[in-house]
Amino acid sequence: MKARLPEFDFSQANPRWIPAAPAFAHQLNGASLLLPYLEPYLVKVMRAARPRVAEVAPELLEDLDVFNQQEANHYRVHSAYNRVMLGQYPSLAPFEAEIRADFEGFLRDRPLAWNLAYCEGFESSGVIASEFFLHAIDDLLETADPAVSALWRWHLAEEFEHRNVAHDVLKALFPGWRHRLRGFRFCSQHLFQFTARVRAHMSDIDRAEFFKDTEDAGADAKFRRRAARFHLPRIARVYMPWYSPHGRRMGEPTRRALAFFETHGLTKSRV
Ligand SMILES: [Fe+2]
Ligand SMILES: [Fe+2]
């Protein structure tokens, strides 16, 4: 595991960045909007857990530190993209304020055990999102904006790479299936509801301003069925008491993406 920090140029980035699946692009835009608040939260929770990890599972410390570095890089690059997105969709600002308040509240009001379960839940979803993006939708990404597509390819490849860290830390400090599942369910609902609202908001703006005559509800429904077929069995696996991300093998597209971002500074072209 290592932290890579490629340079991205979002000056020409288009927030309607997956023409073949515009609603999915906006769902990921919703995720991008929350990441500069969620990922610093992950880092703070991990830092709070670190002294106890040093006592009970010191073998995890090295990975924990790389995890924090990767997450810190991710949210900084998403912030740069979000500035472009907010420039075109300024009415997203209240969503940003809302999600910032949520994570401030979690840190202030919830115990470490709860926050670590939330983090583990997020990371479990990240593995699935990574496999979907890097393995299952190449056809949709063929015509995607190269810079935004590269941002997610880099981010989700590293999410897969550090898939075990939050799971192992939670298990070392606060083991238990029910506790882990409560974190996963809360996190999934919290983030899905937020990204769905952002997606609907941005799609409404598109309909009003950009695509008056080109809406394709049939293609959107088809994409949703395809995404559900991919996600549901994987989510069911997370619900199992014996679930562990250690069992997920890194696929070739993820390996290729990690190798690419290790050697390429400026990422303007497709991976
Ligand atoms: Fe991340
Ligand atoms: Fe992560």
Short mmCIF file of C-alpha atoms and ligand atoms in Angstrom, two decimals:
data_model
loop_
_atom_site.label_atom_id
_atom_site.label_comp_id
_atom_site.label_asym_id
_atom_site.label_seq_id
_atom_site.Cartn_x
_atom_site.Cartn_y
_atom_site.Cartn_z
CA MET A 1 0.00 0.00 0.00
CA LYS A 2 1.18 3.49 -0.81
CA ALA A 3 -0.24 6.97 -1.27
CA ARG A 4 -0.12 8.31 -4.83
CA LEU A 5 -0.89 11.89 -5.70
CA PRO A 6 -1.29 12.44 -9.43
CA GLU A 7 -2.02 15.94 -10.73
CA PHE A 8 -5.44 16.52 -12.23
CA ASP A 9 -6.54 19.37 -14.45
CA PHE A 10 -10.22 20.08 -13.89
CA SER A 11 -10.24 23.42 -15.75
CA GLN A 12 -12.26 21.87 -18.60
CA ALA A 13 -14.13 19.33 -16.45
CA ASN A 14 -17.79 18.81 -17.21
CA PRO A 15 -20.00 17.85 -14.22
CA ARG A 16 -22.35 16.10 -16.69
CA TRP A 17 -19.42 13.81 -17.13
CA ILE A 18 -20.95 10.44 -18.08
CA PRO A 19 -23.16 11.17 -21.10
CA ALA A 20 -24.13 7.48 -21.26
CA ALA A 21 -25.40 7.54 -17.63
CA PRO A 22 -26.07 11.17 -16.59
CA ALA A 23 -27.95 10.31 -13.39
CA PHE A 24 -25.10 8.06 -12.22
CA ALA A 25 -22.65 10.90 -12.91
CA HIS A 26 -24.69 13.12 -10.60
CA GLN A 27 -24.84 10.44 -7.92
CA LEU A 28 -21.04 10.37 -7.97
CA ASN A 29 -21.05 14.17 -7.99
CA GLY A 30 -23.06 13.94 -4.76
CA ALA A 31 -20.39 11.62 -3.37
CA SER A 32 -17.66 14.01 -4.47
CA LEU A 33 -19.47 16.86 -2.70
CA LEU A 34 -19.45 15.03 0.63
CA LEU A 35 -15.94 13.54 0.44
CA PRO A 36 -14.09 16.70 1.62
CA TYR A 37 -16.08 16.31 4.86
CA LEU A 38 -16.31 12.54 5.12
CA GLU A 39 -12.65 11.76 4.44
CA PRO A 40 -11.20 14.23 6.99
CA TYR A 41 -13.69 12.65 9.40
CA LEU A 42 -12.26 9.18 8.59
CA VAL A 43 -8.76 10.49 9.27
CA LYS A 44 -9.80 12.06 12.60
CA VAL A 45 -11.54 8.87 13.74
CA MET A 46 -8.51 6.78 12.80
CA ARG A 47 -6.20 9.18 14.63
CA ALA A 48 -8.44 8.94 17.70
CA ALA A 49 -8.28 5.14 17.49
CA ARG A 50 -4.52 5.05 16.92
CA PRO A 51 -3.31 4.94 20.57
CA ARG A 52 -5.57 1.96 21.27
CA VAL A 53 -4.53 0.25 18.05
CA ALA A 54 -0.90 0.72 19.16
CA GLU A 55 -1.74 -1.22 22.33
CA VAL A 56 -3.85 -4.08 20.96
CA ALA A 57 -2.83 -4.46 17.30
CA PRO A 58 0.41 -2.59 16.56
CA GLU A 59 0.82 -4.56 13.32
CA LEU A 60 -2.00 -2.42 11.86
CA LEU A 61 -0.32 0.94 12.48
CA GLU A 62 1.64 1.14 9.27
CA ASP A 63 -1.43 0.49 7.13
CA LEU A 64 -3.47 2.89 9.25
CA ASP A 65 -1.00 5.68 8.48
CA VAL A 66 -0.99 4.98 4.73
CA PHE A 67 -4.80 4.83 4.84
CA ASN A 68 -4.86 8.31 6.39
CA GLN A 69 -2.47 9.66 3.77
CA GLN A 70 -4.51 8.21 0.92
CA GLU A 71 -7.77 9.62 2.31
CA ALA A 72 -6.18 13.03 2.86
CA ASN A 73 -5.04 13.09 -0.79
CA HIS A 74 -8.49 12.00 -1.99
CA TYR A 75 -10.45 14.78 -0.36
CA ARG A 76 -8.03 17.49 -1.49
CA VAL A 77 -8.38 16.45 -5.13
CA HIS A 78 -12.17 16.13 -4.82
CA SER A 79 -12.24 19.66 -3.37
CA ALA A 80 -10.53 20.92 -6.53
CA TYR A 81 -13.13 19.20 -8.72
CA ASN A 82 -15.97 20.38 -6.46
CA ARG A 83 -14.95 24.01 -6.96
CA VAL A 84 -15.57 23.57 -10.69
CA MET A 85 -18.86 21.75 -10.03
CA LEU A 86 -20.09 24.41 -7.57
CA GLY A 87 -19.19 27.08 -10.11
CA GLN A 88 -21.75 25.54 -12.47
CA TYR A 89 -24.24 24.43 -9.82
CA PRO A 90 -23.98 27.11 -7.08
CA SER A 91 -27.26 25.95 -5.50
CA LEU A 92 -25.34 22.90 -4.17
CA ALA A 93 -23.85 25.07 -1.40
CA PRO A 94 -26.57 24.26 1.19
CA PHE A 95 -26.02 20.52 0.61
CA GLU A 96 -22.36 21.03 1.39
CA ALA A 97 -23.15 22.92 4.60
CA GLU A 98 -25.55 20.17 5.66
CA ILE A 99 -23.08 17.33 5.23
CA ARG A 100 -20.31 19.27 6.96
CA ALA A 101 -22.61 19.72 9.98
CA ASP A 102 -23.43 15.99 9.98
CA PHE A 103 -19.79 14.93 10.28
CA GLU A 104 -18.99 17.62 12.84
CA GLY A 105 -21.92 16.29 14.87
CA PHE A 106 -20.75 12.66 14.61
CA LEU A 107 -17.31 13.62 15.94
CA ARG A 108 -18.75 15.76 18.72
CA ASP A 109 -21.65 13.58 19.88
CA ARG A 110 -20.86 9.94 19.11
CA PRO A 111 -18.42 7.58 20.80
CA LEU A 112 -15.36 6.17 19.05
CA ALA A 113 -17.00 2.74 18.72
CA TRP A 114 -19.91 4.25 16.74
CA ASN A 115 -17.64 6.37 14.56
CA LEU A 116 -15.36 3.45 13.76
CA ALA A 117 -18.37 1.33 12.74
CA TYR A 118 -19.51 4.16 10.47
CA CYS A 119 -16.03 4.31 8.91
CA GLU A 120 -15.99 0.56 8.41
CA GLY A 121 -19.43 0.78 6.79
CA PHE A 122 -18.19 3.44 4.40
CA GLU A 123 -15.14 1.39 3.49
CA SER A 124 -17.29 -1.71 2.86
CA SER A 125 -19.38 0.32 0.42
CA GLY A 126 -16.18 1.67 -1.12
CA VAL A 127 -15.01 -1.83 -2.09
CA ILE A 128 -18.27 -2.43 -3.97
CA ALA A 129 -18.18 0.99 -5.63
CA SER A 130 -14.59 0.33 -6.66
CA GLU A 131 -15.40 -3.02 -8.27
CA PHE A 132 -18.39 -1.53 -10.07
CA PHE A 133 -16.50 1.47 -11.44
CA LEU A 134 -13.29 -0.29 -12.40
CA HIS A 135 -14.67 -3.61 -13.58
CA ALA A 136 -18.25 -3.30 -14.75
CA ILE A 137 -18.95 -0.07 -16.64
CA ASP A 138 -16.15 0.42 -19.19
CA ASP A 139 -18.79 0.75 -21.93
CA LEU A 140 -20.42 3.71 -20.15
CA LEU A 141 -17.09 5.39 -19.42
CA GLU A 142 -15.91 5.32 -23.05
CA THR A 143 -17.40 8.75 -23.65
CA ALA A 144 -16.88 10.10 -20.12
CA ASP A 145 -14.99 13.31 -19.30
CA PRO A 146 -11.37 12.13 -19.06
CA ALA A 147 -10.31 14.18 -16.02
CA VAL A 148 -13.34 13.31 -13.86
CA SER A 149 -13.20 9.68 -14.93
CA ALA A 150 -9.49 9.55 -14.00
CA LEU A 151 -10.22 11.13 -10.61
CA TRP A 152 -12.63 8.33 -9.73
CA ARG A 153 -10.41 5.62 -11.22
CA TRP A 154 -7.50 6.74 -9.02
CA HIS A 155 -9.63 7.21 -5.93
CA LEU A 156 -11.55 3.95 -6.20
CA ALA A 157 -8.42 1.92 -7.00
CA GLU A 158 -6.86 3.17 -3.75
CA GLU A 159 -10.14 2.50 -1.93
CA PHE A 160 -9.80 -1.11 -3.02
CA GLU A 161 -6.15 -1.17 -2.03
CA HIS A 162 -6.86 -0.04 1.56
CA ARG A 163 -10.09 -2.06 1.86
CA ASN A 164 -8.97 -4.00 4.97
CA VAL A 165 -7.80 -1.16 7.19
CA ALA A 166 -11.01 0.17 8.77
CA HIS A 167 -12.37 -3.38 9.03
CA ASP A 168 -9.28 -4.60 10.87
CA VAL A 169 -9.20 -1.59 13.21
CA LEU A 170 -12.89 -1.97 14.11
CA LYS A 171 -12.46 -5.70 14.66
CA ALA A 172 -9.40 -5.16 16.88
CA LEU A 173 -11.03 -2.49 19.05
CA PHE A 174 -14.77 -3.16 18.94
CA PRO A 175 -15.48 -6.63 17.50
CA GLY A 176 -18.98 -7.92 16.86
CA TRP A 177 -21.20 -8.57 13.88
CA ARG A 178 -24.22 -6.54 15.05
CA HIS A 179 -22.08 -3.52 15.84
CA ARG A 180 -20.40 -3.65 12.43
CA LEU A 181 -23.76 -4.02 10.68
CA ARG A 182 -25.32 -1.08 12.51
CA GLY A 183 -22.45 1.05 11.21
CA PHE A 184 -22.86 -0.24 7.66
CA ARG A 185 -26.63 0.30 7.63
CA PHE A 186 -26.49 3.77 9.13
CA CYS A 187 -23.68 4.87 6.83
CA SER A 188 -25.32 3.42 3.69
CA GLN A 189 -28.63 5.12 4.40
CA HIS A 190 -27.01 8.40 5.38
CA LEU A 191 -24.87 8.60 2.26
CA PHE A 192 -27.41 7.14 -0.17
CA GLN A 193 -30.08 9.60 0.91
CA PHE A 194 -27.66 12.49 0.55
CA THR A 195 -26.31 11.49 -2.87
CA ALA A 196 -29.83 10.70 -4.15
CA ARG A 197 -30.98 14.20 -3.19
CA VAL A 198 -27.96 15.79 -4.86
CA ARG A 199 -28.53 13.65 -7.94
CA ALA A 200 -32.20 14.71 -8.15
CA HIS A 201 -31.28 18.37 -7.63
CA MET A 202 -28.62 18.38 -10.34
CA SER A 203 -30.83 16.41 -12.75
CA ASP A 204 -33.63 18.97 -12.24
CA ILE A 205 -31.23 21.76 -13.12
CA ASP A 206 -30.06 19.85 -16.21
CA ARG A 207 -33.63 19.35 -17.37
CA ALA A 208 -34.36 23.04 -16.95
CA GLU A 209 -31.15 24.40 -18.42
CA PHE A 210 -29.27 21.91 -20.54
CA PHE A 211 -31.18 18.92 -21.83
CA LYS A 212 -34.75 20.07 -22.34
CA ASP A 213 -35.45 17.55 -25.09
CA THR A 214 -32.99 14.76 -24.52
CA GLU A 215 -34.04 13.08 -21.29
CA ASP A 216 -33.90 9.31 -21.57
CA ALA A 217 -35.87 7.74 -18.71
CA GLY A 218 -35.61 4.28 -20.32
CA ALA A 219 -31.80 4.33 -20.30
CA ASP A 220 -31.79 5.48 -16.68
CA ALA A 221 -34.10 2.65 -15.61
CA LYS A 222 -31.90 0.17 -17.50
CA PHE A 223 -28.80 1.50 -15.73
CA ARG A 224 -30.51 1.25 -12.32
CA ARG A 225 -31.38 -2.41 -12.94
CA ARG A 226 -27.81 -3.11 -14.04
CA ALA A 227 -26.39 -1.36 -10.94
CA ALA A 228 -28.81 -3.23 -8.65
CA ARG A 229 -27.82 -6.61 -10.15
CA PHE A 230 -24.18 -5.80 -9.40
CA HIS A 231 -24.61 -4.27 -5.95
CA LEU A 232 -27.27 -6.38 -4.23
CA PRO A 233 -25.38 -9.71 -3.98
CA ARG A 234 -22.26 -7.86 -2.81
CA ILE A 235 -24.22 -5.94 -0.17
CA ALA A 236 -25.73 -9.24 0.98
CA ARG A 237 -22.18 -10.54 1.51
CA VAL A 238 -21.36 -7.58 3.77
CA TYR A 239 -24.37 -8.54 5.91
CA MET A 240 -22.93 -11.99 6.65
CA PRO A 241 -21.33 -12.45 10.08
CA TRP A 242 -18.19 -13.87 8.45
CA TYR A 243 -17.77 -11.02 5.94
CA SER A 244 -14.23 -9.76 5.53
CA PRO A 245 -12.76 -7.55 2.78
CA HIS A 246 -9.61 -9.71 3.00
CA GLY A 247 -11.45 -12.18 0.78
CA ARG A 248 -11.77 -9.68 -2.11
CA ARG A 249 -9.03 -10.24 -4.68
CA MET A 250 -7.66 -7.26 -6.58
CA GLY A 251 -8.64 -7.48 -10.24
CA GLU A 252 -6.48 -6.60 -13.21
CA PRO A 253 -8.17 -3.24 -14.01
CA THR A 254 -7.52 -2.06 -10.44
CA ARG A 255 -3.92 -3.21 -10.60
CA ARG A 256 -3.47 -1.40 -13.91
CA ALA A 257 -4.99 1.81 -12.50
CA LEU A 258 -2.69 1.76 -9.45
CA ALA A 259 0.36 1.22 -11.68
CA PHE A 260 -0.74 4.03 -14.01
CA PHE A 261 -1.21 6.59 -11.24
CA GLU A 262 2.12 5.71 -9.73
CA THR A 263 3.95 6.81 -12.86
CA HIS A 264 1.76 9.57 -14.32
CA GLY A 265 1.84 13.07 -12.92
CA LEU A 266 -0.61 15.11 -14.92
CA THR A 267 -3.78 13.20 -15.60
CA LYS A 268 -5.57 14.72 -18.54
CA SER A 269 -5.97 11.65 -20.68
CA ARG A 270 -7.92 8.46 -20.18
CA VAL A 271 -6.40 5.66 -18.15
FE FE B 1 -10.97 7.84 -0.20
FE FE B 2 -11.31 4.69 2.01
#
